[in-house]
Amino acid sequence: MDLSRLPPRNAKGHVHVVVESPRGSSVKLKYDAALQAFTLSRPLPLGVTYPFEWGFIPSTSAADGDPLDAMALLEGPSYPGVVLACIPIGVVRVEQDADDGSGRQRNDRVIAVPVTSPRIEGIRDAVDLPERVRAELQQFFLTAVFFQRKNATLLGWAGHTEAEALIDESTRRAANKKSETEDSVAHEGGKKSEGGG
């Protein structure tokens, strides 16, 4: 099963977050849709671990072309491949250098609360998080890529409404890309048939 093709939301409208790197992991794991397996992306800097569950929202396409990044504030670690039903509470806006050297691009991260998190179930917007927690999350996102050639810059926080809008926009972008790909494949298949294959 290709986890990247799961629906972005469940029947109740909660957002799916596929865990790649669980809380406490000192390495960045990345889901490879072609292999349908998790691969090692890179180790984090010494002493740095993921503070919460890190992963992506399936069937989305962010500005950088990858699925939309998400961090789920689960109280304890889960495992790669676990799917968490979440409520998005905010967005950490990030800008960084594109991998292909084409300039700067956005790489925003959705912050979400799993629906099965009774200790923090009252948090529904990023402003409800303690200021210290927000500051530490910001510092983590910078420290985690310190040795990468990303030159990441934080552009601030946005709340629940902006998170929902970003998810919807990324879902539409993924659907459009899928439609374009299918049209292209159908067009190429038609050409081959016309050629007397």
Short mmCIF file of C-alpha atoms in Angstrom, two decimals:
data_model
loop_
_atom_site.label_atom_id
_atom_site.label_comp_id
_atom_site.label_asym_id
_atom_site.label_seq_id
_atom_site.Cartn_x
_atom_site.Cartn_y
_atom_site.Cartn_z
CA MET A 1 0.00 0.00 0.00
CA ASP A 2 1.32 3.44 -0.97
CA LEU A 3 0.90 5.57 2.16
CA SER A 4 1.37 8.76 0.16
CA ARG A 5 -1.93 8.05 -1.63
CA LEU A 6 -4.08 7.71 1.48
CA PRO A 7 -6.87 10.29 1.71
CA PRO A 8 -5.78 13.53 3.38
CA ARG A 9 -8.74 13.39 5.79
CA ASN A 10 -10.91 10.76 7.44
CA ALA A 11 -14.70 10.58 7.34
CA LYS A 12 -14.95 13.04 10.25
CA GLY A 13 -12.77 15.60 8.49
CA HIS A 14 -9.73 15.03 10.68
CA VAL A 15 -6.39 15.33 8.90
CA HIS A 16 -4.27 12.21 8.42
CA VAL A 17 -0.60 12.52 9.39
CA VAL A 18 1.65 9.64 8.32
CA VAL A 19 4.51 9.35 10.81
CA GLU A 20 7.98 9.16 9.30
CA SER A 21 10.27 10.05 12.23
CA PRO A 22 8.75 9.37 15.66
CA ARG A 23 9.29 11.51 18.73
CA GLY A 24 12.80 10.90 20.10
CA SER A 25 14.30 9.78 16.78
CA SER A 26 17.80 11.13 16.09
CA VAL A 27 17.54 10.36 12.37
CA LYS A 28 15.26 11.73 9.67
CA LEU A 29 13.33 8.97 7.97
CA LYS A 30 11.55 9.60 4.68
CA TYR A 31 8.78 7.61 3.05
CA ASP A 32 9.70 6.50 -0.48
CA ALA A 33 6.48 6.02 -2.46
CA ALA A 34 8.24 4.09 -5.23
CA LEU A 35 9.64 1.56 -2.74
CA GLN A 36 6.62 1.83 -0.44
CA ALA A 37 9.12 1.79 2.41
CA PHE A 38 10.85 4.16 4.81
CA THR A 39 14.41 5.15 3.98
CA LEU A 40 17.11 6.97 5.90
CA SER A 41 17.28 10.61 4.82
CA ARG A 42 20.01 11.78 7.20
CA PRO A 43 21.06 11.85 10.85
CA LEU A 44 20.15 14.95 12.83
CA PRO A 45 22.95 16.99 14.43
CA LEU A 46 24.42 15.44 17.58
CA GLY A 47 22.11 15.76 20.56
CA VAL A 48 19.06 16.69 18.46
CA THR A 49 15.95 14.49 18.37
CA TYR A 50 12.44 14.98 17.06
CA PRO A 51 10.33 16.61 19.81
CA PHE A 52 7.07 15.16 18.43
CA GLU A 53 5.85 12.92 15.60
CA TRP A 54 7.18 14.14 12.25
CA GLY A 55 5.65 13.16 8.95
CA PHE A 56 3.41 14.26 6.11
CA ILE A 57 -0.20 14.69 5.08
CA PRO A 58 -0.94 12.19 2.28
CA SER A 59 -2.42 13.14 -1.09
CA THR A 60 -1.07 16.67 -0.78
CA SER A 61 1.61 18.57 -2.67
CA ALA A 62 3.41 21.45 -0.96
CA ALA A 63 5.17 24.33 -2.69
CA ASP A 64 8.38 22.26 -2.91
CA GLY A 65 6.57 19.38 -4.66
CA ASP A 66 6.73 17.00 -1.69
CA PRO A 67 3.74 16.05 0.47
CA LEU A 68 2.92 18.72 3.04
CA ASP A 69 5.11 18.41 6.16
CA ALA A 70 3.37 17.99 9.50
CA MET A 71 4.32 17.66 13.15
CA ALA A 72 1.78 15.96 15.40
CA LEU A 73 2.01 16.81 19.11
CA LEU A 74 1.59 13.27 20.44
CA GLU A 75 2.61 12.75 24.08
CA GLY A 76 4.77 9.69 23.35
CA PRO A 77 6.54 8.10 20.39
CA SER A 78 4.75 5.92 17.87
CA TYR A 79 6.37 4.23 14.85
CA PRO A 80 7.07 4.98 11.19
CA GLY A 81 3.95 4.28 9.16
CA VAL A 82 1.44 4.97 11.93
CA VAL A 83 -1.40 7.16 10.67
CA LEU A 84 -2.65 9.74 13.17
CA ALA A 85 -6.02 11.45 12.87
CA CYS A 86 -5.31 15.07 13.78
CA ILE A 87 -6.72 18.55 14.14
CA PRO A 88 -4.43 21.16 12.53
CA ILE A 89 -3.79 24.05 14.91
CA GLY A 90 -1.26 26.15 13.02
CA VAL A 91 1.56 26.55 10.56
CA VAL A 92 5.22 27.40 11.02
CA ARG A 93 6.10 29.39 7.91
CA VAL A 94 9.54 28.50 6.56
CA GLU A 95 11.49 29.69 3.54
CA GLN A 96 14.62 27.94 2.31
CA ASP A 97 16.89 27.47 -0.68
CA ALA A 98 15.50 25.08 -3.28
CA ASP A 99 17.40 21.80 -3.68
CA ASP A 100 17.83 22.43 -7.42
CA GLY A 101 19.41 25.85 -6.87
CA SER A 102 16.50 27.71 -8.47
CA GLY A 103 16.17 30.20 -5.63
CA ARG A 104 14.07 30.44 -2.48
CA GLN A 105 10.94 28.41 -1.84
CA ARG A 106 8.41 27.95 0.93
CA ASN A 107 8.54 24.79 3.05
CA ASP A 108 5.84 25.41 5.65
CA ARG A 109 5.12 22.88 8.41
CA VAL A 110 1.64 22.13 9.72
CA ILE A 111 1.38 21.70 13.49
CA ALA A 112 -1.41 19.34 14.54
CA VAL A 113 -2.91 17.75 17.64
CA PRO A 114 -3.93 14.06 17.43
CA VAL A 115 -7.59 13.59 18.31
CA THR A 116 -6.51 10.90 20.80
CA SER A 117 -4.36 13.28 22.90
CA PRO A 118 -6.37 13.84 26.09
CA ARG A 119 -3.65 15.88 27.81
CA ILE A 120 -3.75 18.58 25.15
CA GLU A 121 -7.23 18.15 23.70
CA GLY A 122 -8.17 21.74 24.56
CA ILE A 123 -5.58 23.17 22.19
CA ARG A 124 -7.22 24.16 18.92
CA ASP A 125 -4.99 27.00 17.72
CA ALA A 126 -1.26 27.66 17.78
CA VAL A 127 -1.80 30.65 20.05
CA ASP A 128 -3.02 28.19 22.71
CA LEU A 129 0.47 26.66 22.87
CA PRO A 130 2.78 28.07 25.52
CA GLU A 131 5.13 30.68 24.06
CA ARG A 132 8.12 28.60 25.19
CA VAL A 133 6.86 25.55 23.25
CA ARG A 134 6.45 27.64 20.10
CA ALA A 135 9.95 29.07 20.53
CA GLU A 136 11.47 25.63 21.03
CA LEU A 137 9.70 24.24 17.96
CA GLN A 138 11.04 27.14 15.90
CA GLN A 139 14.55 26.46 17.17
CA PHE A 140 14.22 22.75 16.40
CA PHE A 141 13.26 23.43 12.78
CA LEU A 142 16.35 25.62 12.36
CA THR A 143 18.73 23.30 14.21
CA ALA A 144 17.55 20.16 12.39
CA VAL A 145 18.72 21.61 9.04
CA PHE A 146 21.73 23.55 10.35
CA PHE A 147 24.24 21.46 8.37
CA GLN A 148 22.10 21.23 5.24
CA ARG A 149 22.45 23.74 2.41
CA LYS A 150 18.98 25.12 2.98
CA ASN A 151 19.63 28.49 4.65
CA ALA A 152 16.24 28.17 6.33
CA THR A 153 14.48 31.30 7.57
CA LEU A 154 11.42 31.38 9.82
CA LEU A 155 8.65 33.69 8.68
CA GLY A 156 6.48 33.31 11.77
CA TRP A 157 3.38 31.39 12.82
CA ALA A 158 -0.14 31.20 11.44
CA GLY A 159 -3.17 29.73 13.18
CA HIS A 160 -5.82 27.07 12.67
CA THR A 161 -7.61 28.83 9.80
CA GLU A 162 -4.41 29.25 7.81
CA ALA A 163 -3.44 25.61 8.46
CA GLU A 164 -6.76 24.39 7.09
CA ALA A 165 -6.39 26.64 4.03
CA LEU A 166 -2.84 25.39 3.37
CA ILE A 167 -3.98 21.76 3.59
CA ASP A 168 -6.87 22.39 1.20
CA GLU A 169 -4.59 24.23 -1.25
CA SER A 170 -2.00 21.41 -1.11
CA THR A 171 -4.73 18.80 -1.62
CA ARG A 172 -5.98 20.61 -4.73
CA ARG A 173 -2.42 20.92 -6.07
CA ALA A 174 -1.87 17.16 -5.65
CA ALA A 175 -5.19 16.37 -7.36
CA ASN A 176 -4.30 18.64 -10.29
CA LYS A 177 -0.86 17.01 -10.65
CA LYS A 178 -2.44 13.55 -10.58
CA SER A 179 -5.00 14.58 -13.22
CA GLU A 180 -2.29 16.06 -15.47
CA THR A 181 -0.21 12.88 -15.15
CA GLU A 182 -3.16 10.65 -15.98
CA ASP A 183 -4.06 12.82 -18.99
CA SER A 184 -0.47 12.66 -20.21
CA VAL A 185 -0.37 8.87 -19.86
CA ALA A 186 -3.71 8.53 -21.66
CA HIS A 187 -2.51 10.82 -24.44
CA GLU A 188 0.73 8.85 -24.90
CA GLY A 189 -1.24 5.58 -24.86
CA GLY A 190 -3.52 6.93 -27.61
CA LYS A 191 -0.53 7.85 -29.74
CA LYS A 192 0.88 4.33 -29.47
CA SER A 193 -2.47 2.79 -30.45
CA GLU A 194 -2.72 5.07 -33.47
CA GLY A 195 0.76 3.98 -34.49
CA GLY A 196 -0.53 0.45 -35.13
CA GLY A 197 0.92 -1.14 -32.00
#
